[in-house]
Coordinates of C-alpha atoms in Angstrom, one line a residue:
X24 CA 0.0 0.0 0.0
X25 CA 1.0 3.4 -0.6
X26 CA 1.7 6.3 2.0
X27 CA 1.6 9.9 2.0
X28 CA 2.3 12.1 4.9
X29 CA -0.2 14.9 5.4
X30 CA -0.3 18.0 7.6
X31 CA -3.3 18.5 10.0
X32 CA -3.4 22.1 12.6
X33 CA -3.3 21.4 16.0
X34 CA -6.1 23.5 18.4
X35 CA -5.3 24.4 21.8
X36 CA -7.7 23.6 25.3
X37 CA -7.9 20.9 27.1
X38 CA -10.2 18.8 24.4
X39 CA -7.2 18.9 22.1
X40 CA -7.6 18.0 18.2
X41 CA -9.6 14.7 17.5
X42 CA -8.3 12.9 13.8
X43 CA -10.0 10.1 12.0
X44 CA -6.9 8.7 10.7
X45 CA -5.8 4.9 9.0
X46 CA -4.8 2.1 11.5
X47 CA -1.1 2.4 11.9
X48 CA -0.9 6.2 11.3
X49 CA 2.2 7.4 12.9
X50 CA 3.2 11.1 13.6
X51 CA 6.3 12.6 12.3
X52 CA 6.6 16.6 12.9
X53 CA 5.0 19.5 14.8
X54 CA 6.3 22.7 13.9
X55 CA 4.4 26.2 13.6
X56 CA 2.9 27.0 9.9
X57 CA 1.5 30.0 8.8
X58 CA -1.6 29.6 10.7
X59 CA -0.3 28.2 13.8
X60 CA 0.5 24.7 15.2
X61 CA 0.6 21.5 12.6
X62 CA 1.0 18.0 12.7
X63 CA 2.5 16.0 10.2
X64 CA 1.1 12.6 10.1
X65 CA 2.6 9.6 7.9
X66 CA -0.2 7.0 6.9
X67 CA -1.7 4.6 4.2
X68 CA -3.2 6.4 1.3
X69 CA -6.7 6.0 2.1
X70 CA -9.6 7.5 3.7
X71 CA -12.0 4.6 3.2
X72 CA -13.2 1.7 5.7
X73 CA -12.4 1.6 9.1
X74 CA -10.6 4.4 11.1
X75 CA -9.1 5.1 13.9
X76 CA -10.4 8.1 16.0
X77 CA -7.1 9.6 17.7
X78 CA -6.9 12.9 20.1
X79 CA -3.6 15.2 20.2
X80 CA -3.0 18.0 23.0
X81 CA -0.6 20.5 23.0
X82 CA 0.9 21.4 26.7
X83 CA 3.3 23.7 27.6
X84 CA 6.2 22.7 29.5
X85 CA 5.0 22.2 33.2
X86 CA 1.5 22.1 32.9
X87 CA 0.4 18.6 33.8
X88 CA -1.4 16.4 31.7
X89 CA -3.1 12.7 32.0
X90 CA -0.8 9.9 33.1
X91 CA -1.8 7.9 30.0
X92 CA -0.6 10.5 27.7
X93 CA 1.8 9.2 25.2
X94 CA 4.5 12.2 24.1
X95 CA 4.4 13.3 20.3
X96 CA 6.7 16.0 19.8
X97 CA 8.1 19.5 20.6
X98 CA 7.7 22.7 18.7
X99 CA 8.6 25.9 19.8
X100 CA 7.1 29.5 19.5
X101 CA 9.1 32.8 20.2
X102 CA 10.6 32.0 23.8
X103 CA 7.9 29.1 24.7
X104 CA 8.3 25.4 24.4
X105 CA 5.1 23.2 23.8
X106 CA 4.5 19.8 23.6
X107 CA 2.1 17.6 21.7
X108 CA 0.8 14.8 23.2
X109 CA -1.6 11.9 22.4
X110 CA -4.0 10.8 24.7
X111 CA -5.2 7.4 25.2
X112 CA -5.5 4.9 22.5
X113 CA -7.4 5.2 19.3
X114 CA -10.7 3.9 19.0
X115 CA -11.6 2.4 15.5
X116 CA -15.1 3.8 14.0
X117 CA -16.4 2.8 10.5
X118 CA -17.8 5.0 8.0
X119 CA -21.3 4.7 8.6
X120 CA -20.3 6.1 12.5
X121 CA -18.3 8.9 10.9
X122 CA -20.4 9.4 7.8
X123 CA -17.5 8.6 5.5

């Protein structure tokens, strides 16, 4: 199968960014873009059958987070260091659940 890496913006607050992305999708990068926090993502080329519902966070350094949390990747921003996070593990949805 074939892979592509695509770029998705991070949001802020404590509910994070929720992705439907491919089994086995793996990030790669954070970095700030033009509009503001991104995530690269590396992934099959596909955006059919099941899906994997994953949430990111972004924390800054010292602010506590769930225990549970696995750690993404650093990005900083003027004189501030943040950190994206994923929390938990995914949980797989189908199209019909996601209207796909």
């Amino acid at each position: 199968m074939r892979h592509v890496i695509f770029k998705y913006p991070l949001h802020g607050g404590p509910d994070g960014t929720v992705l439907r992305l491919p089994p086995g999708a793996q990030p790669v990068h954070a970095d700030l873009q033009r509009t503001g926090p991104q995530l690269w993502i590396r992934h099959a080329d596909t955006r059919q059958g099941v899906m994997d519902v994953r949430t990111f966070r972004v924390v800054a350094t010292g602010e506590v987070f769930p225990e549970d949390a696995q750690y993404v990747a650093t990005y900083l921003v003027g004189g501030l260091v943040w950190h994206v996070l994923e929390l938990a593990r995914p949980t797989p949805v189908t199209p019909s659940e996601w209207g796909g």
